[in-house]
PDB file of C-alpha atoms in Angstrom:
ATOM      1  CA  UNK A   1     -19.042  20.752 -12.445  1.00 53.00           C
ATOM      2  CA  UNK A   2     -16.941  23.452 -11.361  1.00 58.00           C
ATOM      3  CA  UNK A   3     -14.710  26.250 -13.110  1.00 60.00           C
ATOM      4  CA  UNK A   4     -11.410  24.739 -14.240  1.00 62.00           C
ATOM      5  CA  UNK A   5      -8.674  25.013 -11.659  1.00 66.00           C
ATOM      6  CA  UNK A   6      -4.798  25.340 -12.460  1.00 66.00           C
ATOM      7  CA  UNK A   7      -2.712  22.261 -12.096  1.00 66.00           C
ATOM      8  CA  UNK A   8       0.620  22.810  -9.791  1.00 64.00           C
ATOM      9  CA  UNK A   9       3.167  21.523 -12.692  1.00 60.00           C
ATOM     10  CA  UNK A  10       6.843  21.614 -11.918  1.00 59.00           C
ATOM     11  CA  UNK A  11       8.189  20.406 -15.234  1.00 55.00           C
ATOM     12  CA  UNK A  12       9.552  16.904 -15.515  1.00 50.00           C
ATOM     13  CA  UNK A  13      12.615  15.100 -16.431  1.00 50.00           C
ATOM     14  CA  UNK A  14      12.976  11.984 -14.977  1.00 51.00           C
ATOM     15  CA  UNK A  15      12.522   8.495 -17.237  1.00 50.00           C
ATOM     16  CA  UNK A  16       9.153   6.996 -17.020  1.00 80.00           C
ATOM     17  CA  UNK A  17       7.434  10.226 -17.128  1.00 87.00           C
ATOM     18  CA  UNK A  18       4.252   9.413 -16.960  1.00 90.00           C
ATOM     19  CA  UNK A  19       3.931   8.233 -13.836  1.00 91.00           C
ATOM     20  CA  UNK A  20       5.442  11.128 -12.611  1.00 92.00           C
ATOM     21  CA  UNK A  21       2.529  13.205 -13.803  1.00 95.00           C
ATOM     22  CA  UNK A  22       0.038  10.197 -12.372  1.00 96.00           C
ATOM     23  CA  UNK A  23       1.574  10.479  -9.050  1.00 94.00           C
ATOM     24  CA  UNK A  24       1.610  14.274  -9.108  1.00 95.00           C
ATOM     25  CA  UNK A  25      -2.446  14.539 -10.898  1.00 97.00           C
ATOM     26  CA  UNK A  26      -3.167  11.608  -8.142  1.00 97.00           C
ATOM     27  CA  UNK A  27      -1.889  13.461  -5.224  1.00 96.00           C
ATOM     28  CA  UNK A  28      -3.381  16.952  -6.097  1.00 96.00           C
ATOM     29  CA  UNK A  29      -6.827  14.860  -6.727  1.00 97.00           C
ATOM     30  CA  UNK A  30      -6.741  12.823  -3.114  1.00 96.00           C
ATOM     31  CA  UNK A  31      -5.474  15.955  -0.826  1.00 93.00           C
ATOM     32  CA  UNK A  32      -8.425  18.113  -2.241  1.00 94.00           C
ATOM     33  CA  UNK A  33      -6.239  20.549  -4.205  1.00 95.00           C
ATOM     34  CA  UNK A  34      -7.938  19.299  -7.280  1.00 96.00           C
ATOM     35  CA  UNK A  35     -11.941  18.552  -5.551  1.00 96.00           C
ATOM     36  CA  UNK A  36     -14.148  16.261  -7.486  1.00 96.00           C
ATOM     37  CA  UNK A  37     -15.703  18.013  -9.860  1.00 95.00           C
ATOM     38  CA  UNK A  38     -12.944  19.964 -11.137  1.00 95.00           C
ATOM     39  CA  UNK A  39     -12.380  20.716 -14.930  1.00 95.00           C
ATOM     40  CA  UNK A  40      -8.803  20.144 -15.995  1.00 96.00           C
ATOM     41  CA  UNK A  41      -6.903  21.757 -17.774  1.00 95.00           C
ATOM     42  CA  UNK A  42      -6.423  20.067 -21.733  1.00 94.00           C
ATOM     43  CA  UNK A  43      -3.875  17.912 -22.790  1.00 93.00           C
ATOM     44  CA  UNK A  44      -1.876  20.184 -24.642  1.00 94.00           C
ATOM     45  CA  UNK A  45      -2.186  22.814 -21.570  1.00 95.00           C
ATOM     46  CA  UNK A  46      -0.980  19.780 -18.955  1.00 95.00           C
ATOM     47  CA  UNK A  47       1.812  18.675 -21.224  1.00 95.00           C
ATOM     48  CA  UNK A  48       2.743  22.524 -21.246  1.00 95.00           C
ATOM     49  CA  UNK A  49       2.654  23.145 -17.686  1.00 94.00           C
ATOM     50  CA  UNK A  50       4.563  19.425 -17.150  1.00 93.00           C
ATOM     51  CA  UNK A  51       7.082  20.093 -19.800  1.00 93.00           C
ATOM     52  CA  UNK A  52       6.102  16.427 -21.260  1.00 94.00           C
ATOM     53  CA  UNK A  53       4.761  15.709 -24.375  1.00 93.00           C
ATOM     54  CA  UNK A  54       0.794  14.376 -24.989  1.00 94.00           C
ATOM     55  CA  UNK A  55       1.655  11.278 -25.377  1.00 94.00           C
ATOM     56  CA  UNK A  56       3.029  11.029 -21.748  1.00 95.00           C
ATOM     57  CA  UNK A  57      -0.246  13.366 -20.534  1.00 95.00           C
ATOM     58  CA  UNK A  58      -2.138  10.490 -22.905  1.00 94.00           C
ATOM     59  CA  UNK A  59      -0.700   7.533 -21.224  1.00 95.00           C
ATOM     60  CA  UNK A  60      -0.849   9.418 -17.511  1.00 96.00           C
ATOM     61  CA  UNK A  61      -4.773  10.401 -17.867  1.00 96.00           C
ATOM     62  CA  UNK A  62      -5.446   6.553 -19.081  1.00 96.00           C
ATOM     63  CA  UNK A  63      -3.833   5.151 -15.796  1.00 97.00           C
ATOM     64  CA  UNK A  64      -6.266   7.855 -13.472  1.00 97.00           C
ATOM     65  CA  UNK A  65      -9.031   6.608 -15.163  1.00 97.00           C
ATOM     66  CA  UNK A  66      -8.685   3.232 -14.115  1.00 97.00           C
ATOM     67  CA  UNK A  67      -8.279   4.002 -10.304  1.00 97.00           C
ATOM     68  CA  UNK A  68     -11.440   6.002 -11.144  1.00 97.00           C
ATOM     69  CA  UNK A  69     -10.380   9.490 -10.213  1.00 97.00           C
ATOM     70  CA  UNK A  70     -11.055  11.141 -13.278  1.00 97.00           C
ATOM     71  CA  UNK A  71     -13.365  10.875 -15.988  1.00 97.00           C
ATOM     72  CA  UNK A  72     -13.014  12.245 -20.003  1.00 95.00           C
ATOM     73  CA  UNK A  73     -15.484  12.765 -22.282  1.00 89.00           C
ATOM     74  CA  UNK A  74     -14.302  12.981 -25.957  1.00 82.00           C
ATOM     75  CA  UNK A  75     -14.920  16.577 -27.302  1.00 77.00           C
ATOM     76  CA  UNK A  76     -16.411  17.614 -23.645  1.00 81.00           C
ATOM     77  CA  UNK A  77     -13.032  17.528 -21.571  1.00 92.00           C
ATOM     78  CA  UNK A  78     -11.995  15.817 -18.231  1.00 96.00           C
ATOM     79  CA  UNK A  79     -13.468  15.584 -15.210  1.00 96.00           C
ATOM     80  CA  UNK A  80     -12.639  14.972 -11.196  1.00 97.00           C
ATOM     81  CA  UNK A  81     -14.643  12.228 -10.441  1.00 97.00           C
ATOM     82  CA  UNK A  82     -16.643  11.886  -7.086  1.00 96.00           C
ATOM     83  CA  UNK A  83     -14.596  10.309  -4.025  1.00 96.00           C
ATOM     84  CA  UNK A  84     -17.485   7.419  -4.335  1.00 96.00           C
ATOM     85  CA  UNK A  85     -16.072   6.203  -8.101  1.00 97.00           C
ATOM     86  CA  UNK A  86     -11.973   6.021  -6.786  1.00 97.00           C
ATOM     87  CA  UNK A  87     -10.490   2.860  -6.359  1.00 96.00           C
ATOM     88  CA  UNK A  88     -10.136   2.596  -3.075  1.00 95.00           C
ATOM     89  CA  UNK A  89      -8.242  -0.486  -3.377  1.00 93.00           C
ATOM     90  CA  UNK A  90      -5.658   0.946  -5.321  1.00 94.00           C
ATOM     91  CA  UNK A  91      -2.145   0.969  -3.682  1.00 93.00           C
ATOM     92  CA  UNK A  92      -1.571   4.428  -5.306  1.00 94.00           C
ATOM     93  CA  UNK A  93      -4.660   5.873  -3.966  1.00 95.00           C
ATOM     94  CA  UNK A  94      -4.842   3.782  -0.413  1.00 93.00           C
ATOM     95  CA  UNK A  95      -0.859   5.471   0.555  1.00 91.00           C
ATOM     96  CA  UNK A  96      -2.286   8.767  -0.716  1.00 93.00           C
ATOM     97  CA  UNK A  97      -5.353   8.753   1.199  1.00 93.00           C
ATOM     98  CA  UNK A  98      -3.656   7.142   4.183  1.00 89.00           C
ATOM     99  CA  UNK A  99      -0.790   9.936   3.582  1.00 87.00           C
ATOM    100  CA  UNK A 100      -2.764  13.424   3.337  1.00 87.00           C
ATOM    101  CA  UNK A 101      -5.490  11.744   5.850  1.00 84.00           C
ATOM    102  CA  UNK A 102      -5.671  14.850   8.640  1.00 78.00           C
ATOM    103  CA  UNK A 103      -7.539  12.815  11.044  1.00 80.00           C
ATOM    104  CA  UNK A 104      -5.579   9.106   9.900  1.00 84.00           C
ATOM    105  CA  UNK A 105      -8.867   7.729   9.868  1.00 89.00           C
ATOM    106  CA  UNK A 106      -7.788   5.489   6.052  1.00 91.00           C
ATOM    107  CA  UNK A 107      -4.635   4.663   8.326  1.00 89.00           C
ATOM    108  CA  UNK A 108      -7.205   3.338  11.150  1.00 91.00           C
ATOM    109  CA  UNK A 109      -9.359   1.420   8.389  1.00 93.00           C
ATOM    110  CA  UNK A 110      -6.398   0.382   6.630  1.00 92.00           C
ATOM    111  CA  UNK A 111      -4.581  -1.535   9.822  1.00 92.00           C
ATOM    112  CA  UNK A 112      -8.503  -2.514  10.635  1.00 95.00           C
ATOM    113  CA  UNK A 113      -8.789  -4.669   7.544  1.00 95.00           C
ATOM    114  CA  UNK A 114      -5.250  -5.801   7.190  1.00 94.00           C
ATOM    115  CA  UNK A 115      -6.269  -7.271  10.589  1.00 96.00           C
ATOM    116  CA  UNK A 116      -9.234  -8.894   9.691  1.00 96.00           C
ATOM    117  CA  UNK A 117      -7.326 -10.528   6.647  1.00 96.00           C
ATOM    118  CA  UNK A 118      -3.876 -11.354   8.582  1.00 97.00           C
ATOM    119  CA  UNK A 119      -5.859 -13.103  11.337  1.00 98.00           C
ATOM    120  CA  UNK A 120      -8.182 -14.828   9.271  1.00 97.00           C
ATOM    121  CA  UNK A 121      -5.329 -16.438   7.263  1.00 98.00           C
ATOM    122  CA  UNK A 122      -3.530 -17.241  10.438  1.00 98.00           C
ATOM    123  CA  UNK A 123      -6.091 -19.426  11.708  1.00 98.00           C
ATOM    124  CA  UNK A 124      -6.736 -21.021   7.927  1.00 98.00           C
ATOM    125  CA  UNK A 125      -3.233 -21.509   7.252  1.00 98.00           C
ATOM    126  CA  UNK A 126      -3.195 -23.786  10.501  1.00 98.00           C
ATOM    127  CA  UNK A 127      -4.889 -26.159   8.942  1.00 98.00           C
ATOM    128  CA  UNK A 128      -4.370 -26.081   5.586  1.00 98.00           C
ATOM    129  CA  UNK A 129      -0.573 -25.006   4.926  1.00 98.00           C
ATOM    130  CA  UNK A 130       1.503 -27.518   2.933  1.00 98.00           C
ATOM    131  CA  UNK A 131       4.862 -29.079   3.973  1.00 98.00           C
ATOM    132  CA  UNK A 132       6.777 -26.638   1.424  1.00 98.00           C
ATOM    133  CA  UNK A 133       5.319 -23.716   2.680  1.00 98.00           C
ATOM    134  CA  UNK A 134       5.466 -24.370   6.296  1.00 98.00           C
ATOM    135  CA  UNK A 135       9.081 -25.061   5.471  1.00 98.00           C
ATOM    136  CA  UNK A 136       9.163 -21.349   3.728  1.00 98.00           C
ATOM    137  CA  UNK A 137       7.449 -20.119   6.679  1.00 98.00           C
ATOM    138  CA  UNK A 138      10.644 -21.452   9.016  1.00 98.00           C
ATOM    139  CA  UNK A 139      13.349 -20.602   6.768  1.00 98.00           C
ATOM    140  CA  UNK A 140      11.669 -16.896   6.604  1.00 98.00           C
ATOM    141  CA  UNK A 141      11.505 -16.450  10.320  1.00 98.00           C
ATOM    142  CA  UNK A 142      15.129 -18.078  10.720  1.00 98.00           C
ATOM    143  CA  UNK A 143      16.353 -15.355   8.116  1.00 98.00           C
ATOM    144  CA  UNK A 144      14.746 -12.432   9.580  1.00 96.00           C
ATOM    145  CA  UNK A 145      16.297 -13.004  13.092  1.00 96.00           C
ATOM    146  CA  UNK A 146      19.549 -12.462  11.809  1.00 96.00           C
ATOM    147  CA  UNK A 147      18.603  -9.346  10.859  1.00 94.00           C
ATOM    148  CA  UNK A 148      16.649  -7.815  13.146  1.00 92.00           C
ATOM    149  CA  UNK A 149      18.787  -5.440  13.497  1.00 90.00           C
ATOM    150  CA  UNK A 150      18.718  -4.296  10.295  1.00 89.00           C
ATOM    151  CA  UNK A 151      15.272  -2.595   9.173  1.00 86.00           C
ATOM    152  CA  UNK A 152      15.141  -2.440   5.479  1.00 84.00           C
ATOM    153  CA  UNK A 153      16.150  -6.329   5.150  1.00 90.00           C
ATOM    154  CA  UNK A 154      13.695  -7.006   7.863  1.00 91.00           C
ATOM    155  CA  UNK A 155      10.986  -5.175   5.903  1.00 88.00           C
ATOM    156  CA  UNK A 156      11.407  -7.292   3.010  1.00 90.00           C
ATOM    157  CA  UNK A 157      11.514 -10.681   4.397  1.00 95.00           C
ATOM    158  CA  UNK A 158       8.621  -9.859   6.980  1.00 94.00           C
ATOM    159  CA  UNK A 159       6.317  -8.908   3.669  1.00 92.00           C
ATOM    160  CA  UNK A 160       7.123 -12.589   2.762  1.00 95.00           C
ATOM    161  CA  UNK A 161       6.388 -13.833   5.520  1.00 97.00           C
ATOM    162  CA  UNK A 162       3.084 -12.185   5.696  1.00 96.00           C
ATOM    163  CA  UNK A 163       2.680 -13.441   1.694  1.00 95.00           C
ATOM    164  CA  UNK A 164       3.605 -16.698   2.438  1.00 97.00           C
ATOM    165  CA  UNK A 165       0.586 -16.713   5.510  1.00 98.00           C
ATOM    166  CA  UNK A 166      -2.124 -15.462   2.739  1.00 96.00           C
ATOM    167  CA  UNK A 167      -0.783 -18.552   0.336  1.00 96.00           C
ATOM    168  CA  UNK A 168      -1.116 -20.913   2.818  1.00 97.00           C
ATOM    169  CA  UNK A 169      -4.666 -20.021   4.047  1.00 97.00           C
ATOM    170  CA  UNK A 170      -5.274 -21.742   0.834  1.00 96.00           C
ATOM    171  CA  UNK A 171      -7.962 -19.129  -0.663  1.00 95.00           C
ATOM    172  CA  UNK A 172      -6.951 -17.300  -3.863  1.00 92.00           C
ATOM    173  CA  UNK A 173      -9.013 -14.418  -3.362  1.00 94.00           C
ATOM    174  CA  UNK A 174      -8.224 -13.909   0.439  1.00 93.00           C
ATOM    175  CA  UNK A 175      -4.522 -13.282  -1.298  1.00 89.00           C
ATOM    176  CA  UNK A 176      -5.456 -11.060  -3.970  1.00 91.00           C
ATOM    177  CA  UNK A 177      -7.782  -8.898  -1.747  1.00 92.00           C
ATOM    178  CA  UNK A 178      -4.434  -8.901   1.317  1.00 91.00           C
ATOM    179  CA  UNK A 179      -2.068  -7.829  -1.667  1.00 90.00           C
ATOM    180  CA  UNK A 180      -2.801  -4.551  -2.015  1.00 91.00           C
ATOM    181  CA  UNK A 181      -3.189  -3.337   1.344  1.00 91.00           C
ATOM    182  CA  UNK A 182       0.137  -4.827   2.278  1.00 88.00           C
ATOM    183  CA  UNK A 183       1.816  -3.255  -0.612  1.00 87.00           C
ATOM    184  CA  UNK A 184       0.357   0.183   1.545  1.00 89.00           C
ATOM    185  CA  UNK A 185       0.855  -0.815   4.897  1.00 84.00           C
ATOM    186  CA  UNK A 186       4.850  -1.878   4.533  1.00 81.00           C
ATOM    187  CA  UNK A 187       5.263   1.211   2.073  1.00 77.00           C
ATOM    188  CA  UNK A 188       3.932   3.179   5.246  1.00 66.00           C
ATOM    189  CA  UNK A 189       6.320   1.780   7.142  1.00 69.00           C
ATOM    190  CA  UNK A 190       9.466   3.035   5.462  1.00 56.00           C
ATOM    191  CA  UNK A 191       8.011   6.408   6.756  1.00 60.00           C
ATOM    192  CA  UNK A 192       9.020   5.984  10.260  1.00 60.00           C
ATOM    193  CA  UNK A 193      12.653   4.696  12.187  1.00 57.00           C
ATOM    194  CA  UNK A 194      11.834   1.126  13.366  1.00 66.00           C
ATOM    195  CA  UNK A 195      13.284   0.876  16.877  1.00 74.00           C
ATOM    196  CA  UNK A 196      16.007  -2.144  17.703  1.00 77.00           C
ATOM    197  CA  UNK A 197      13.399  -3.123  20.418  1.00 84.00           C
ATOM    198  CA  UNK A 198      10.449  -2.751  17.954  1.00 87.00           C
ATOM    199  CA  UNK A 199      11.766  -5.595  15.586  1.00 91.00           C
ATOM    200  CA  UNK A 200      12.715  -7.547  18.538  1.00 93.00           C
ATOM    201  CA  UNK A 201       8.862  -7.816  19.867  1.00 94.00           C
ATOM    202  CA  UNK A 202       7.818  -7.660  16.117  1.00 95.00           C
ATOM    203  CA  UNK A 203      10.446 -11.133  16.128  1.00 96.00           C
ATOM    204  CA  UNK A 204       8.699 -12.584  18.731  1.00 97.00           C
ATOM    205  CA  UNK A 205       5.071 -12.312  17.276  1.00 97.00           C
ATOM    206  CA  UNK A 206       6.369 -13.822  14.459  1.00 98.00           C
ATOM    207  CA  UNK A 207       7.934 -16.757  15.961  1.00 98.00           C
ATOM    208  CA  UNK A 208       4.773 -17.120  18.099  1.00 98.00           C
ATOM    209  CA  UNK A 209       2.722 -16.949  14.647  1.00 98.00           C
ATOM    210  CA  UNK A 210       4.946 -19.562  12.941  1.00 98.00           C
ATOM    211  CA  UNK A 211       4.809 -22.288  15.882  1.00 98.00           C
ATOM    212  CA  UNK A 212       1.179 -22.055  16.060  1.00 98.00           C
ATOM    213  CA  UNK A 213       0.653 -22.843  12.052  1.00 98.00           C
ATOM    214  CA  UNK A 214       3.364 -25.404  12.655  1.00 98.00           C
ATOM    215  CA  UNK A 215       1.581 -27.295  15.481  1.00 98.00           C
ATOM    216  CA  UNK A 216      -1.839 -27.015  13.594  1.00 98.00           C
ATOM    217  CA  UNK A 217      -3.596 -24.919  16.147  1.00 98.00           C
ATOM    218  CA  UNK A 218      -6.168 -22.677  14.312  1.00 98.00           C
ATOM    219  CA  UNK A 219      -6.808 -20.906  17.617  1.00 98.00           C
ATOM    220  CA  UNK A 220      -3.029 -20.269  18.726  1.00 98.00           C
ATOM    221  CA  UNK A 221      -2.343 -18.924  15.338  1.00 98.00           C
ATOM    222  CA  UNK A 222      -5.617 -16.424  15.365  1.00 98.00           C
ATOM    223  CA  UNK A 223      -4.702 -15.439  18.762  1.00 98.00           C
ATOM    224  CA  UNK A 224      -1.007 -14.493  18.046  1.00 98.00           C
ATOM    225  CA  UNK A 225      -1.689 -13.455  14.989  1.00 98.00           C
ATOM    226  CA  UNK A 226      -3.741 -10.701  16.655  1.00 98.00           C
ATOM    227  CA  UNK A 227      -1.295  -9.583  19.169  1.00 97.00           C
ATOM    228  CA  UNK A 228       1.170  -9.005  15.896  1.00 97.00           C
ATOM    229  CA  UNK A 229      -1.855  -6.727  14.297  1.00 96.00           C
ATOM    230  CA  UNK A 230      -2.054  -4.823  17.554  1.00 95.00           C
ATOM    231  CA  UNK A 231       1.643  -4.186  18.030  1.00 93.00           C
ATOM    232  CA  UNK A 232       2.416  -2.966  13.892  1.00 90.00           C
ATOM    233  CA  UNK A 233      -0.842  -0.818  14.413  1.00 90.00           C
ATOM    234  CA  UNK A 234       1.108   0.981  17.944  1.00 89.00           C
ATOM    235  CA  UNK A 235       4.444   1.262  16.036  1.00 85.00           C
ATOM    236  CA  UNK A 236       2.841   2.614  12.718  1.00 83.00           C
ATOM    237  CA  UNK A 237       0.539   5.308  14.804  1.00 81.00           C
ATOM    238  CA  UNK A 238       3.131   6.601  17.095  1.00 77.00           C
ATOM    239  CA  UNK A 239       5.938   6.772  13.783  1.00 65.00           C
ATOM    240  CA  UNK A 240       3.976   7.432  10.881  1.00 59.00           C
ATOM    241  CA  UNK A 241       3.302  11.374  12.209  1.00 45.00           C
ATOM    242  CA  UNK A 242       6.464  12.772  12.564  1.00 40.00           C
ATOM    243  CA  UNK A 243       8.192  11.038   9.633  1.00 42.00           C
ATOM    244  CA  UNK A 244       5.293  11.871   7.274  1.00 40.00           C
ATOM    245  CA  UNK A 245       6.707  14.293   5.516  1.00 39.00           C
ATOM    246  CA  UNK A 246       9.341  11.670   3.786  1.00 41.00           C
ATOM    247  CA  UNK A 247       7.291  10.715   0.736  1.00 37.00           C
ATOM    248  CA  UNK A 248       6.981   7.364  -0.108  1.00 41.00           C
ATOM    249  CA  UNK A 249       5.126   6.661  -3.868  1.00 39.00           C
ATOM    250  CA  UNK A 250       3.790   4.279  -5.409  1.00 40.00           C
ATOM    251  CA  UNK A 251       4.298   3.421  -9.113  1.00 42.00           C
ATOM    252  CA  UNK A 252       1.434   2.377 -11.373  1.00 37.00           C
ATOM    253  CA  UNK A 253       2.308  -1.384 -11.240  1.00 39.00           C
ATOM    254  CA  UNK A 254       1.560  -0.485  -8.100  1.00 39.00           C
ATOM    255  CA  UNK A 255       5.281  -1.474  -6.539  1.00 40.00           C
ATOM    256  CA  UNK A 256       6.754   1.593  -3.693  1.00 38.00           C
ATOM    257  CA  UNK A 257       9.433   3.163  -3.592  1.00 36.00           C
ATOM    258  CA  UNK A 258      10.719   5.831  -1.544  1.00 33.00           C
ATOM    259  CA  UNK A 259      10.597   9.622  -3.266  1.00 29.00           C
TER     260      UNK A 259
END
């Protein structure tokens, strides 16, 4: 354990404070500011520096020891906990680690696995999607090429359509473990300008994804499926870096919004 380091604190106003002082404690904790390890300061000294009461501090240190980052012991204090115990998993910590990242090597492993789950679902959804939700599937893809022109709307409906692909592969756990990460990687994508022409191709790999689960070819849908991973994984790399610096946070219930 190491001497006790002071936390940055800017005081806080804003409803819901607790997870103002998570997201602040949680980004201090994954950019190194605050290295595992470190002592923190007491409750009644963080609800000082935050301007918040210890009830809110309370509440906030709870919710970091769930995604593992800290640790208390009653009577002994609070502790940084080794990178080894975080929840990697986490939404909150993923988009910080993939945010402060100086190399982008979480953003690397991030799109890496979202592959390995997108495609995989793809090829089972092929086979194993139901009438309703290749019907969603259509009606999703109809919607979003109305508006491909039109970023934010496209966001949301391509995160359902990406859902809907993980519901149809027909393995409950497949969609729990893709949940997550998606709630990261389409946060990360409100950090950069999506092109007209970008949404256009993006368009086309959908279209190409959806007629392969509709004709029942496990390999077509795999194969497209891919190209789609390999094209978001371009846009996000060349947009992500200069737009970085336009936060975008993650509550605890794990739902993002921009900062």
């Amino acid at each position: 354990m190491t001497r006790a380091i002071p936390v940055t604190a800017k005081p806080i106003t804003q409803a819901r404070l607790h997870q103002r002082v998570v997201e602040e404690l949680l980004r201090q904790i994954v950019s190194g500011a605050l290295p595992p390890g470190t002592t923190l300061p007491s409750e009644p000294e963080l609800a000082r520096q935050f301007g918040v009461s210890r009830i809110v501090i309370r509440e906030a240190i709870r919710i970091l020891v769930e995604k593992g980052l800290i640790t208390v012991r009653h009577g002994s204090g609070m502790w940084v906990q080794s990178i080894e115990q975080w929840n990697h998993l986490d939404p909150m910590v993923l988009l910080e680690e993939v945010r402060s990242s100086p190399d982008a090597s979480w953003l690397s492993e991030l799109l890496e696995l979202c592959e390995i789950l997108d495609v995989g679902a793809a090829e089972r959804a092929a086979t194993r999607r139901t009438p309703e939700q290749l019907s969603r599937l259509r009606d999703l893809v109809e919607r979003m090429r109305k508006v491909v022109d039109d970023p934010a709307a496209y966001l949301d409906l391509d995160a359902l359509f990406h859902a809907t692909i993980a519901e149809s592969a027909g393995n409950r756990l497949l969609r729990d473990a893709q949940r997550p990460l998606s709630e990261v990687l389409f946060a990360n994508w409100l950090w950069a300008t999506r092109a007209p022409e970008e949404l256009t191709r993006f368009q086309q790999d959908h279209e190409a994804i959806y007629e392969a689960i509709a004709a029942g070819d496990p390999l077509g849908a795999r194969q497209a499926m891919h190209r789609h991973a390999q094209h978001v994984a371009s846009a996000l790399r060349a947009g992500i870096a200069p737009a970085a610096g336009e936060l975008v946070t993650t509550g605890s219930d794990g739902r993002h919004a921009a900062a």
